[in-house]
């Protein structure tokens, strides 16, 4: 009959195993409660963005979001009192990520041969991202949800204010009068945002290419028209 090996705490194998355990504990310290909470919130926010962008605002239930995050509903409610709180946090994080991407692009415009073209292409691509689709869904829901609207309005205001301020710092629109620079930005934003919605159903890459060329030509002609006359 096979006999069980008895390895006491003082046996070589036990000491060897304990040694590796100690090394493991040293090399991989436990995360703090704050770090664990931050990781959980990130999972929930990422899952909310993915869910809303793919299945829409209404179908992004607590169950849908938690299933994508690999978490229980209880884990979600330990971080957020309501689904609305999670939606607002998601909008806030979504805006932050877009600002980070925008700043990164704007910082490298000086190295581009056609900075305006680069900026317009970035704006167009950003509006077609799943993150932007999710934010649009939240905006649409806020039209008929007064509480959601009240909570994301200041977040959106701060976001757009920072975007316009960053645009001013780059000098990208310095060829235009100061009073039209912000309207130009929103005109382009609304153009590409609407395009992203329609192209999801009716793709026309040929028209999209022509639209970008036309927009750049129109902006160039407008800049030339409002430019101050040359000094004598």
mmCIF file with all atom_site columns, C-alpha atoms in Angstrom:
data_model
loop_
_atom_site.group_PDB
_atom_site.id
_atom_site.type_symbol
_atom_site.label_atom_id
_atom_site.label_alt_id
_atom_site.label_comp_id
_atom_site.label_asym_id
_atom_site.label_entity_id
_atom_site.label_seq_id
_atom_site.pdbx_PDB_ins_code
_atom_site.Cartn_x
_atom_site.Cartn_y
_atom_site.Cartn_z
_atom_site.occupancy
_atom_site.B_iso_or_equiv
_atom_site.pdbx_formal_charge
_atom_site.auth_seq_id
_atom_site.auth_comp_id
_atom_site.auth_asym_id
_atom_site.auth_atom_id
_atom_site.pdbx_PDB_model_num
ATOM 1   C CA . UNK A 1 1   ? 0.000   0.000  0.000   1.00 0.00 ? 1   UNK A CA 1
ATOM 2   C CA . UNK A 1 2   ? 1.299   3.400  -0.925  1.00 0.00 ? 2   UNK A CA 1
ATOM 3   C CA . UNK A 1 3   ? 2.204   5.506  2.054   1.00 0.00 ? 3   UNK A CA 1
ATOM 4   C CA . UNK A 1 4   ? 1.531   9.191  2.175   1.00 0.00 ? 4   UNK A CA 1
ATOM 5   C CA . UNK A 1 5   ? 4.625   11.306 2.311   1.00 0.00 ? 5   UNK A CA 1
ATOM 6   C CA . UNK A 1 6   ? 4.707   13.336 5.459   1.00 0.00 ? 6   UNK A CA 1
ATOM 7   C CA . UNK A 1 7   ? 6.550   16.563 4.984   1.00 0.00 ? 7   UNK A CA 1
ATOM 8   C CA . UNK A 1 8   ? 6.614   18.653 8.069   1.00 0.00 ? 8   UNK A CA 1
ATOM 9   C CA . UNK A 1 9   ? 7.158   22.349 8.253   1.00 0.00 ? 9   UNK A CA 1
ATOM 10  C CA . UNK A 1 10  ? 10.857  21.733 8.720   1.00 0.00 ? 10  UNK A CA 1
ATOM 11  C CA . UNK A 1 11  ? 11.344  19.389 5.776   1.00 0.00 ? 11  UNK A CA 1
ATOM 12  C CA . UNK A 1 12  ? 13.505  20.547 2.831   1.00 0.00 ? 12  UNK A CA 1
ATOM 13  C CA . UNK A 1 13  ? 10.526  20.512 0.472   1.00 0.00 ? 13  UNK A CA 1
ATOM 14  C CA . UNK A 1 14  ? 8.444   22.545 2.863   1.00 0.00 ? 14  UNK A CA 1
ATOM 15  C CA . UNK A 1 15  ? 11.228  25.051 3.348   1.00 0.00 ? 15  UNK A CA 1
ATOM 16  C CA . UNK A 1 16  ? 11.792  25.224 -0.405  1.00 0.00 ? 16  UNK A CA 1
ATOM 17  C CA . UNK A 1 17  ? 8.087   25.813 -1.053  1.00 0.00 ? 17  UNK A CA 1
ATOM 18  C CA . UNK A 1 18  ? 7.849   28.387 1.679   1.00 0.00 ? 18  UNK A CA 1
ATOM 19  C CA . UNK A 1 19  ? 10.820  30.194 0.205   1.00 0.00 ? 19  UNK A CA 1
ATOM 20  C CA . UNK A 1 20  ? 9.171   30.503 -3.193  1.00 0.00 ? 20  UNK A CA 1
ATOM 21  C CA . UNK A 1 21  ? 5.968   31.640 -1.531  1.00 0.00 ? 21  UNK A CA 1
ATOM 22  C CA . UNK A 1 22  ? 7.843   34.359 0.289   1.00 0.00 ? 22  UNK A CA 1
ATOM 23  C CA . UNK A 1 23  ? 9.488   35.503 -2.943  1.00 0.00 ? 23  UNK A CA 1
ATOM 24  C CA . UNK A 1 24  ? 6.101   35.578 -4.660  1.00 0.00 ? 24  UNK A CA 1
ATOM 25  C CA . UNK A 1 25  ? 4.634   37.678 -1.878  1.00 0.00 ? 25  UNK A CA 1
ATOM 26  C CA . UNK A 1 26  ? 7.527   40.115 -2.140  1.00 0.00 ? 26  UNK A CA 1
ATOM 27  C CA . UNK A 1 27  ? 7.492   40.374 -5.940  1.00 0.00 ? 27  UNK A CA 1
ATOM 28  C CA . UNK A 1 28  ? 3.721   40.732 -6.213  1.00 0.00 ? 28  UNK A CA 1
ATOM 29  C CA . UNK A 1 29  ? 2.448   42.946 -3.404  1.00 0.00 ? 29  UNK A CA 1
ATOM 30  C CA . UNK A 1 30  ? -1.245  43.019 -2.777  1.00 0.00 ? 30  UNK A CA 1
ATOM 31  C CA . UNK A 1 31  ? -3.172  45.823 -4.372  1.00 0.00 ? 31  UNK A CA 1
ATOM 32  C CA . UNK A 1 32  ? -4.651  48.405 -2.064  1.00 0.00 ? 32  UNK A CA 1
ATOM 33  C CA . UNK A 1 33  ? -8.387  48.758 -1.690  1.00 0.00 ? 33  UNK A CA 1
ATOM 34  C CA . UNK A 1 34  ? -8.224  51.980 -3.695  1.00 0.00 ? 34  UNK A CA 1
ATOM 35  C CA . UNK A 1 35  ? -6.391  50.207 -6.538  1.00 0.00 ? 35  UNK A CA 1
ATOM 36  C CA . UNK A 1 36  ? -8.927  47.380 -6.557  1.00 0.00 ? 36  UNK A CA 1
ATOM 37  C CA . UNK A 1 37  ? -11.773 49.850 -6.635  1.00 0.00 ? 37  UNK A CA 1
ATOM 38  C CA . UNK A 1 38  ? -10.171 51.791 -9.495  1.00 0.00 ? 38  UNK A CA 1
ATOM 39  C CA . UNK A 1 39  ? -9.721  48.570 -11.470 1.00 0.00 ? 39  UNK A CA 1
ATOM 40  C CA . UNK A 1 40  ? -13.366 47.638 -10.939 1.00 0.00 ? 40  UNK A CA 1
ATOM 41  C CA . UNK A 1 41  ? -14.567 51.084 -12.003 1.00 0.00 ? 41  UNK A CA 1
ATOM 42  C CA . UNK A 1 42  ? -12.405 50.924 -15.134 1.00 0.00 ? 42  UNK A CA 1
ATOM 43  C CA . UNK A 1 43  ? -13.888 47.546 -16.053 1.00 0.00 ? 43  UNK A CA 1
ATOM 44  C CA . UNK A 1 44  ? -17.406 48.895 -15.592 1.00 0.00 ? 44  UNK A CA 1
ATOM 45  C CA . UNK A 1 45  ? -16.731 52.061 -17.584 1.00 0.00 ? 45  UNK A CA 1
ATOM 46  C CA . UNK A 1 46  ? -15.093 50.131 -20.436 1.00 0.00 ? 46  UNK A CA 1
ATOM 47  C CA . UNK A 1 47  ? -18.012 47.699 -20.488 1.00 0.00 ? 47  UNK A CA 1
ATOM 48  C CA . UNK A 1 48  ? -20.527 50.557 -20.474 1.00 0.00 ? 48  UNK A CA 1
ATOM 49  C CA . UNK A 1 49  ? -18.827 52.260 -23.411 1.00 0.00 ? 49  UNK A CA 1
ATOM 50  C CA . UNK A 1 50  ? -18.749 48.998 -25.350 1.00 0.00 ? 50  UNK A CA 1
ATOM 51  C CA . UNK A 1 51  ? -22.355 48.150 -24.526 1.00 0.00 ? 51  UNK A CA 1
ATOM 52  C CA . UNK A 1 52  ? -23.866 51.548 -25.323 1.00 0.00 ? 52  UNK A CA 1
ATOM 53  C CA . UNK A 1 53  ? -21.798 51.880 -28.490 1.00 0.00 ? 53  UNK A CA 1
ATOM 54  C CA . UNK A 1 54  ? -22.874 48.444 -29.740 1.00 0.00 ? 54  UNK A CA 1
ATOM 55  C CA . UNK A 1 55  ? -26.423 47.811 -28.478 1.00 0.00 ? 55  UNK A CA 1
ATOM 56  C CA . UNK A 1 56  ? -27.600 51.325 -27.618 1.00 0.00 ? 56  UNK A CA 1
ATOM 57  C CA . UNK A 1 57  ? -28.467 53.187 -24.444 1.00 0.00 ? 57  UNK A CA 1
ATOM 58  C CA . UNK A 1 58  ? -31.755 51.494 -23.592 1.00 0.00 ? 58  UNK A CA 1
ATOM 59  C CA . UNK A 1 59  ? -30.455 47.953 -24.059 1.00 0.00 ? 59  UNK A CA 1
ATOM 60  C CA . UNK A 1 60  ? -27.369 48.618 -21.959 1.00 0.00 ? 60  UNK A CA 1
ATOM 61  C CA . UNK A 1 61  ? -28.918 47.275 -18.780 1.00 0.00 ? 61  UNK A CA 1
ATOM 62  C CA . UNK A 1 62  ? -27.082 46.556 -15.560 1.00 0.00 ? 62  UNK A CA 1
ATOM 63  C CA . UNK A 1 63  ? -27.029 42.884 -16.541 1.00 0.00 ? 63  UNK A CA 1
ATOM 64  C CA . UNK A 1 64  ? -25.618 43.674 -19.996 1.00 0.00 ? 64  UNK A CA 1
ATOM 65  C CA . UNK A 1 65  ? -22.899 45.905 -18.607 1.00 0.00 ? 65  UNK A CA 1
ATOM 66  C CA . UNK A 1 66  ? -21.899 43.606 -15.757 1.00 0.00 ? 66  UNK A CA 1
ATOM 67  C CA . UNK A 1 67  ? -21.828 40.614 -18.084 1.00 0.00 ? 67  UNK A CA 1
ATOM 68  C CA . UNK A 1 68  ? -19.379 42.399 -20.361 1.00 0.00 ? 68  UNK A CA 1
ATOM 69  C CA . UNK A 1 69  ? -17.292 43.508 -17.378 1.00 0.00 ? 69  UNK A CA 1
ATOM 70  C CA . UNK A 1 70  ? -17.216 40.018 -15.902 1.00 0.00 ? 70  UNK A CA 1
ATOM 71  C CA . UNK A 1 71  ? -18.615 41.344 -12.635 1.00 0.00 ? 71  UNK A CA 1
ATOM 72  C CA . UNK A 1 72  ? -21.739 40.773 -10.595 1.00 0.00 ? 72  UNK A CA 1
ATOM 73  C CA . UNK A 1 73  ? -24.467 43.373 -10.235 1.00 0.00 ? 73  UNK A CA 1
ATOM 74  C CA . UNK A 1 74  ? -23.542 43.547 -6.565  1.00 0.00 ? 74  UNK A CA 1
ATOM 75  C CA . UNK A 1 75  ? -19.992 44.522 -7.480  1.00 0.00 ? 75  UNK A CA 1
ATOM 76  C CA . UNK A 1 76  ? -21.355 47.336 -9.616  1.00 0.00 ? 76  UNK A CA 1
ATOM 77  C CA . UNK A 1 77  ? -23.666 48.634 -6.907  1.00 0.00 ? 77  UNK A CA 1
ATOM 78  C CA . UNK A 1 78  ? -20.803 48.679 -4.436  1.00 0.00 ? 78  UNK A CA 1
ATOM 79  C CA . UNK A 1 79  ? -19.209 51.322 -6.663  1.00 0.00 ? 79  UNK A CA 1
ATOM 80  C CA . UNK A 1 80  ? -22.273 53.145 -7.997  1.00 0.00 ? 80  UNK A CA 1
ATOM 81  C CA . UNK A 1 81  ? -25.611 53.700 -6.300  1.00 0.00 ? 81  UNK A CA 1
ATOM 82  C CA . UNK A 1 82  ? -27.546 53.582 -9.571  1.00 0.00 ? 82  UNK A CA 1
ATOM 83  C CA . UNK A 1 83  ? -27.121 52.811 -13.260 1.00 0.00 ? 83  UNK A CA 1
ATOM 84  C CA . UNK A 1 84  ? -27.430 56.545 -13.893 1.00 0.00 ? 84  UNK A CA 1
ATOM 85  C CA . UNK A 1 85  ? -24.385 57.195 -11.712 1.00 0.00 ? 85  UNK A CA 1
ATOM 86  C CA . UNK A 1 86  ? -22.404 54.729 -13.819 1.00 0.00 ? 86  UNK A CA 1
ATOM 87  C CA . UNK A 1 87  ? -23.620 56.365 -17.043 1.00 0.00 ? 87  UNK A CA 1
ATOM 88  C CA . UNK A 1 88  ? -22.533 59.798 -15.816 1.00 0.00 ? 88  UNK A CA 1
ATOM 89  C CA . UNK A 1 89  ? -19.134 58.448 -14.768 1.00 0.00 ? 89  UNK A CA 1
ATOM 90  C CA . UNK A 1 90  ? -18.809 56.823 -18.186 1.00 0.00 ? 90  UNK A CA 1
ATOM 91  C CA . UNK A 1 91  ? -19.585 60.101 -19.956 1.00 0.00 ? 91  UNK A CA 1
ATOM 92  C CA . UNK A 1 92  ? -17.013 61.888 -17.820 1.00 0.00 ? 92  UNK A CA 1
ATOM 93  C CA . UNK A 1 93  ? -14.349 59.279 -18.577 1.00 0.00 ? 93  UNK A CA 1
ATOM 94  C CA . UNK A 1 94  ? -15.297 59.205 -22.259 1.00 0.00 ? 94  UNK A CA 1
ATOM 95  C CA . UNK A 1 95  ? -14.806 62.943 -22.561 1.00 0.00 ? 95  UNK A CA 1
ATOM 96  C CA . UNK A 1 96  ? -11.459 62.690 -20.752 1.00 0.00 ? 96  UNK A CA 1
ATOM 97  C CA . UNK A 1 97  ? -10.211 60.037 -23.157 1.00 0.00 ? 97  UNK A CA 1
ATOM 98  C CA . UNK A 1 98  ? -11.261 62.110 -26.140 1.00 0.00 ? 98  UNK A CA 1
ATOM 99  C CA . UNK A 1 99  ? -9.488  65.169 -24.781 1.00 0.00 ? 99  UNK A CA 1
ATOM 100 C CA . UNK A 1 100 ? -6.308  63.141 -24.262 1.00 0.00 ? 100 UNK A CA 1
ATOM 101 C CA . UNK A 1 101 ? -6.426  61.900 -27.850 1.00 0.00 ? 101 UNK A CA 1
ATOM 102 C CA . UNK A 1 102 ? -7.187  65.383 -29.148 1.00 0.00 ? 102 UNK A CA 1
ATOM 103 C CA . UNK A 1 103 ? -4.309  66.966 -27.231 1.00 0.00 ? 103 UNK A CA 1
ATOM 104 C CA . UNK A 1 104 ? -1.894  64.310 -28.434 1.00 0.00 ? 104 UNK A CA 1
ATOM 105 C CA . UNK A 1 105 ? -2.881  64.949 -32.049 1.00 0.00 ? 105 UNK A CA 1
ATOM 106 C CA . UNK A 1 106 ? -2.758  68.728 -31.700 1.00 0.00 ? 106 UNK A CA 1
ATOM 107 C CA . UNK A 1 107 ? 0.731   68.594 -30.167 1.00 0.00 ? 107 UNK A CA 1
ATOM 108 C CA . UNK A 1 108 ? 2.119   66.987 -33.322 1.00 0.00 ? 108 UNK A CA 1
ATOM 109 C CA . UNK A 1 109 ? 0.393   69.226 -35.866 1.00 0.00 ? 109 UNK A CA 1
ATOM 110 C CA . UNK A 1 110 ? 3.502   71.334 -36.364 1.00 0.00 ? 110 UNK A CA 1
ATOM 111 C CA . UNK A 1 111 ? 5.269   68.384 -37.982 1.00 0.00 ? 111 UNK A CA 1
ATOM 112 C CA . UNK A 1 112 ? 2.516   67.921 -40.577 1.00 0.00 ? 112 UNK A CA 1
ATOM 113 C CA . UNK A 1 113 ? 2.649   69.386 -44.083 1.00 0.00 ? 113 UNK A CA 1
ATOM 114 C CA . UNK A 1 114 ? -1.081  70.151 -43.948 1.00 0.00 ? 114 UNK A CA 1
ATOM 115 C CA . UNK A 1 115 ? -2.035  70.636 -40.312 1.00 0.00 ? 115 UNK A CA 1
ATOM 116 C CA . UNK A 1 116 ? -5.670  71.485 -41.040 1.00 0.00 ? 116 UNK A CA 1
ATOM 117 C CA . UNK A 1 117 ? -6.137  68.322 -43.094 1.00 0.00 ? 117 UNK A CA 1
ATOM 118 C CA . UNK A 1 118 ? -4.606  66.234 -40.298 1.00 0.00 ? 118 UNK A CA 1
ATOM 119 C CA . UNK A 1 119 ? -6.873  67.832 -37.688 1.00 0.00 ? 119 UNK A CA 1
ATOM 120 C CA . UNK A 1 120 ? -9.990  67.327 -39.807 1.00 0.00 ? 120 UNK A CA 1
ATOM 121 C CA . UNK A 1 121 ? -9.150  63.691 -40.475 1.00 0.00 ? 121 UNK A CA 1
ATOM 122 C CA . UNK A 1 122 ? -8.596  63.091 -36.767 1.00 0.00 ? 122 UNK A CA 1
ATOM 123 C CA . UNK A 1 123 ? -11.923 64.718 -35.905 1.00 0.00 ? 123 UNK A CA 1
ATOM 124 C CA . UNK A 1 124 ? -13.717 62.626 -38.520 1.00 0.00 ? 124 UNK A CA 1
ATOM 125 C CA . UNK A 1 125 ? -12.107 59.380 -37.331 1.00 0.00 ? 125 UNK A CA 1
ATOM 126 C CA . UNK A 1 126 ? -12.858 60.198 -33.693 1.00 0.00 ? 126 UNK A CA 1
ATOM 127 C CA . UNK A 1 127 ? -16.542 60.694 -34.475 1.00 0.00 ? 127 UNK A CA 1
ATOM 128 C CA . UNK A 1 128 ? -16.708 57.209 -35.996 1.00 0.00 ? 128 UNK A CA 1
ATOM 129 C CA . UNK A 1 129 ? -15.219 55.508 -32.927 1.00 0.00 ? 129 UNK A CA 1
ATOM 130 C CA . UNK A 1 130 ? -17.261 53.332 -30.602 1.00 0.00 ? 130 UNK A CA 1
ATOM 131 C CA . UNK A 1 131 ? -16.574 55.822 -27.816 1.00 0.00 ? 131 UNK A CA 1
ATOM 132 C CA . UNK A 1 132 ? -18.192 58.651 -29.789 1.00 0.00 ? 132 UNK A CA 1
ATOM 133 C CA . UNK A 1 133 ? -21.133 56.432 -30.707 1.00 0.00 ? 133 UNK A CA 1
ATOM 134 C CA . UNK A 1 134 ? -21.638 55.742 -26.995 1.00 0.00 ? 134 UNK A CA 1
ATOM 135 C CA . UNK A 1 135 ? -21.456 59.442 -26.099 1.00 0.00 ? 135 UNK A CA 1
ATOM 136 C CA . UNK A 1 136 ? -23.982 60.285 -28.832 1.00 0.00 ? 136 UNK A CA 1
ATOM 137 C CA . UNK A 1 137 ? -26.346 57.660 -27.432 1.00 0.00 ? 137 UNK A CA 1
ATOM 138 C CA . UNK A 1 138 ? -26.019 59.269 -24.006 1.00 0.00 ? 138 UNK A CA 1
ATOM 139 C CA . UNK A 1 139 ? -26.690 62.708 -25.505 1.00 0.00 ? 139 UNK A CA 1
ATOM 140 C CA . UNK A 1 140 ? -29.813 61.424 -27.249 1.00 0.00 ? 140 UNK A CA 1
ATOM 141 C CA . UNK A 1 141 ? -31.053 59.833 -24.030 1.00 0.00 ? 141 UNK A CA 1
ATOM 142 C CA . UNK A 1 142 ? -30.442 63.103 -22.164 1.00 0.00 ? 142 UNK A CA 1
ATOM 143 C CA . UNK A 1 143 ? -32.887 64.911 -24.470 1.00 0.00 ? 143 UNK A CA 1
ATOM 144 C CA . UNK A 1 144 ? -35.780 63.127 -22.737 1.00 0.00 ? 144 UNK A CA 1
ATOM 145 C CA . UNK A 1 145 ? -34.165 62.454 -19.343 1.00 0.00 ? 145 UNK A CA 1
ATOM 146 C CA . UNK A 1 146 ? -33.956 65.686 -17.382 1.00 0.00 ? 146 UNK A CA 1
ATOM 147 C CA . UNK A 1 147 ? -31.829 64.234 -14.584 1.00 0.00 ? 147 UNK A CA 1
ATOM 148 C CA . UNK A 1 148 ? -29.294 62.766 -16.996 1.00 0.00 ? 148 UNK A CA 1
ATOM 149 C CA . UNK A 1 149 ? -29.232 66.042 -18.934 1.00 0.00 ? 149 UNK A CA 1
ATOM 150 C CA . UNK A 1 150 ? -28.650 68.093 -15.786 1.00 0.00 ? 150 UNK A CA 1
ATOM 151 C CA . UNK A 1 151 ? -25.774 65.884 -14.702 1.00 0.00 ? 151 UNK A CA 1
ATOM 152 C CA . UNK A 1 152 ? -23.850 65.638 -17.963 1.00 0.00 ? 152 UNK A CA 1
ATOM 153 C CA . UNK A 1 153 ? -24.396 69.240 -19.119 1.00 0.00 ? 153 UNK A CA 1
ATOM 154 C CA . UNK A 1 154 ? -21.596 70.698 -16.957 1.00 0.00 ? 154 UNK A CA 1
ATOM 155 C CA . UNK A 1 155 ? -19.300 67.817 -17.917 1.00 0.00 ? 155 UNK A CA 1
ATOM 156 C CA . UNK A 1 156 ? -19.953 68.448 -21.612 1.00 0.00 ? 156 UNK A CA 1
ATOM 157 C CA . UNK A 1 157 ? -19.482 72.201 -21.171 1.00 0.00 ? 157 UNK A CA 1
ATOM 158 C CA . UNK A 1 158 ? -16.083 71.685 -19.549 1.00 0.00 ? 158 UNK A CA 1
ATOM 159 C CA . UNK A 1 159 ? -15.102 69.200 -22.268 1.00 0.00 ? 159 UNK A CA 1
ATOM 160 C CA . UNK A 1 160 ? -15.964 71.464 -25.189 1.00 0.00 ? 160 UNK A CA 1
ATOM 161 C CA . UNK A 1 161 ? -14.392 74.431 -23.430 1.00 0.00 ? 161 UNK A CA 1
ATOM 162 C CA . UNK A 1 162 ? -11.111 72.528 -23.109 1.00 0.00 ? 162 UNK A CA 1
ATOM 163 C CA . UNK A 1 163 ? -11.268 71.355 -26.726 1.00 0.00 ? 163 UNK A CA 1
ATOM 164 C CA . UNK A 1 164 ? -11.707 74.917 -27.995 1.00 0.00 ? 164 UNK A CA 1
ATOM 165 C CA . UNK A 1 165 ? -8.977  76.220 -25.667 1.00 0.00 ? 165 UNK A CA 1
ATOM 166 C CA . UNK A 1 166 ? -6.578  73.553 -26.944 1.00 0.00 ? 166 UNK A CA 1
ATOM 167 C CA . UNK A 1 167 ? -7.472  74.472 -30.511 1.00 0.00 ? 167 UNK A CA 1
ATOM 168 C CA . UNK A 1 168 ? -6.703  78.128 -29.784 1.00 0.00 ? 168 UNK A CA 1
ATOM 169 C CA . UNK A 1 169 ? -3.317  77.224 -28.299 1.00 0.00 ? 169 UNK A CA 1
ATOM 170 C CA . UNK A 1 170 ? -2.278  75.370 -31.447 1.00 0.00 ? 170 UNK A CA 1
ATOM 171 C CA . UNK A 1 171 ? -2.910  78.393 -33.652 1.00 0.00 ? 171 UNK A CA 1
ATOM 172 C CA . UNK A 1 172 ? -4.520  76.090 -36.221 1.00 0.00 ? 172 UNK A CA 1
ATOM 173 C CA . UNK A 1 173 ? -7.295  78.580 -36.958 1.00 0.00 ? 173 UNK A CA 1
ATOM 174 C CA . UNK A 1 174 ? -5.259  81.765 -36.653 1.00 0.00 ? 174 UNK A CA 1
ATOM 175 C CA . UNK A 1 175 ? -6.071  82.606 -40.279 1.00 0.00 ? 175 UNK A CA 1
ATOM 176 C CA . UNK A 1 176 ? -9.681  83.133 -39.211 1.00 0.00 ? 176 UNK A CA 1
ATOM 177 C CA . UNK A 1 177 ? -11.155 85.943 -37.093 1.00 0.00 ? 177 UNK A CA 1
ATOM 178 C CA . UNK A 1 178 ? -11.355 85.034 -33.383 1.00 0.00 ? 178 UNK A CA 1
ATOM 179 C CA . UNK A 1 179 ? -15.151 85.271 -33.344 1.00 0.00 ? 179 UNK A CA 1
ATOM 180 C CA . UNK A 1 180 ? -15.570 82.469 -35.905 1.00 0.00 ? 180 UNK A CA 1
ATOM 181 C CA . UNK A 1 181 ? -12.993 79.960 -34.652 1.00 0.00 ? 181 UNK A CA 1
ATOM 182 C CA . UNK A 1 182 ? -15.296 78.246 -32.180 1.00 0.00 ? 182 UNK A CA 1
ATOM 183 C CA . UNK A 1 183 ? -18.198 78.173 -34.679 1.00 0.00 ? 183 UNK A CA 1
ATOM 184 C CA . UNK A 1 184 ? -15.860 76.591 -37.264 1.00 0.00 ? 184 UNK A CA 1
ATOM 185 C CA . UNK A 1 185 ? -14.951 73.868 -34.793 1.00 0.00 ? 185 UNK A CA 1
ATOM 186 C CA . UNK A 1 186 ? -18.581 73.084 -33.998 1.00 0.00 ? 186 UNK A CA 1
ATOM 187 C CA . UNK A 1 187 ? -19.510 73.199 -37.677 1.00 0.00 ? 187 UNK A CA 1
ATOM 188 C CA . UNK A 1 188 ? -16.899 70.525 -38.414 1.00 0.00 ? 188 UNK A CA 1
ATOM 189 C CA . UNK A 1 189 ? -17.841 68.520 -35.317 1.00 0.00 ? 189 UNK A CA 1
ATOM 190 C CA . UNK A 1 190 ? -21.514 68.437 -36.256 1.00 0.00 ? 190 UNK A CA 1
ATOM 191 C CA . UNK A 1 191 ? -20.690 67.600 -39.865 1.00 0.00 ? 191 UNK A CA 1
ATOM 192 C CA . UNK A 1 192 ? -18.568 64.575 -38.984 1.00 0.00 ? 192 UNK A CA 1
ATOM 193 C CA . UNK A 1 193 ? -20.821 63.476 -36.128 1.00 0.00 ? 193 UNK A CA 1
ATOM 194 C CA . UNK A 1 194 ? -23.847 63.390 -38.421 1.00 0.00 ? 194 UNK A CA 1
ATOM 195 C CA . UNK A 1 195 ? -21.783 61.692 -41.107 1.00 0.00 ? 195 UNK A CA 1
ATOM 196 C CA . UNK A 1 196 ? -20.782 58.939 -38.657 1.00 0.00 ? 196 UNK A CA 1
ATOM 197 C CA . UNK A 1 197 ? -24.436 58.210 -37.887 1.00 0.00 ? 197 UNK A CA 1
ATOM 198 C CA . UNK A 1 198 ? -25.577 58.099 -41.511 1.00 0.00 ? 198 UNK A CA 1
ATOM 199 C CA . UNK A 1 199 ? -22.575 56.125 -42.745 1.00 0.00 ? 199 UNK A CA 1
ATOM 200 C CA . UNK A 1 200 ? -23.407 53.337 -40.328 1.00 0.00 ? 200 UNK A CA 1
ATOM 201 C CA . UNK A 1 201 ? -26.452 52.651 -42.499 1.00 0.00 ? 201 UNK A CA 1
ATOM 202 C CA . UNK A 1 202 ? -25.467 54.134 -45.853 1.00 0.00 ? 202 UNK A CA 1
ATOM 203 C CA . UNK A 1 203 ? -21.691 54.005 -46.460 1.00 0.00 ? 203 UNK A CA 1
ATOM 204 C CA . UNK A 1 204 ? -20.387 56.265 -49.242 1.00 0.00 ? 204 UNK A CA 1
ATOM 205 C CA . UNK A 1 205 ? -16.590 56.543 -49.033 1.00 0.00 ? 205 UNK A CA 1
ATOM 206 C CA . UNK A 1 206 ? -16.508 58.273 -52.416 1.00 0.00 ? 206 UNK A CA 1
ATOM 207 C CA . UNK A 1 207 ? -18.753 61.059 -51.169 1.00 0.00 ? 207 UNK A CA 1
ATOM 208 C CA . UNK A 1 208 ? -16.851 61.270 -47.887 1.00 0.00 ? 208 UNK A CA 1
ATOM 209 C CA . UNK A 1 209 ? -13.584 61.914 -49.731 1.00 0.00 ? 209 UNK A CA 1
ATOM 210 C CA . UNK A 1 210 ? -15.227 64.637 -51.805 1.00 0.00 ? 210 UNK A CA 1
ATOM 211 C CA . UNK A 1 211 ? -16.761 66.214 -48.697 1.00 0.00 ? 211 UNK A CA 1
ATOM 212 C CA . UNK A 1 212 ? -13.375 66.522 -47.005 1.00 0.00 ? 212 UNK A CA 1
ATOM 213 C CA . UNK A 1 213 ? -11.843 68.133 -50.088 1.00 0.00 ? 213 UNK A CA 1
ATOM 214 C CA . UNK A 1 214 ? -14.779 70.529 -50.388 1.00 0.00 ? 214 UNK A CA 1
ATOM 215 C CA . UNK A 1 215 ? -14.598 71.493 -46.719 1.00 0.00 ? 215 UNK A CA 1
ATOM 216 C CA . UNK A 1 216 ? -10.895 72.273 -46.929 1.00 0.00 ? 216 UNK A CA 1
ATOM 217 C CA . UNK A 1 217 ? -11.380 74.346 -50.082 1.00 0.00 ? 217 UNK A CA 1
ATOM 218 C CA . UNK A 1 218 ? -14.265 76.283 -48.536 1.00 0.00 ? 218 UNK A CA 1
ATOM 219 C CA . UNK A 1 219 ? -12.235 77.032 -45.415 1.00 0.00 ? 219 UNK A CA 1
ATOM 220 C CA . UNK A 1 220 ? -9.264  78.149 -47.512 1.00 0.00 ? 220 UNK A CA 1
ATOM 221 C CA . UNK A 1 221 ? -11.445 80.474 -49.590 1.00 0.00 ? 221 UNK A CA 1
ATOM 222 C CA . UNK A 1 222 ? -13.090 81.912 -46.487 1.00 0.00 ? 222 UNK A CA 1
ATOM 223 C CA . UNK A 1 223 ? -9.713  82.495 -44.832 1.00 0.00 ? 223 UNK A CA 1
ATOM 224 C CA . UNK A 1 224 ? -8.501  84.304 -47.948 1.00 0.00 ? 224 UNK A CA 1
ATOM 225 C CA . UNK A 1 225 ? -11.628 86.467 -48.058 1.00 0.00 ? 225 UNK A CA 1
ATOM 226 C CA . UNK A 1 226 ? -11.395 87.617 -44.438 1.00 0.00 ? 226 UNK A CA 1
ATOM 227 C CA . UNK A 1 227 ? -7.618  88.063 -44.427 1.00 0.00 ? 227 UNK A CA 1
ATOM 228 C CA . UNK A 1 228 ? -6.528  91.651 -43.725 1.00 0.00 ? 228 UNK A CA 1
ATOM 229 C CA . UNK A 1 229 ? -5.318  93.552 -46.791 1.00 0.00 ? 229 UNK A CA 1
ATOM 230 C CA . UNK A 1 230 ? -1.548  93.600 -47.290 1.00 0.00 ? 230 UNK A CA 1
ATOM 231 C CA . UNK A 1 231 ? 0.235   96.608 -45.899 1.00 0.00 ? 231 UNK A CA 1
ATOM 232 C CA . UNK A 1 232 ? 1.571   99.150 -48.388 1.00 0.00 ? 232 UNK A CA 1
#
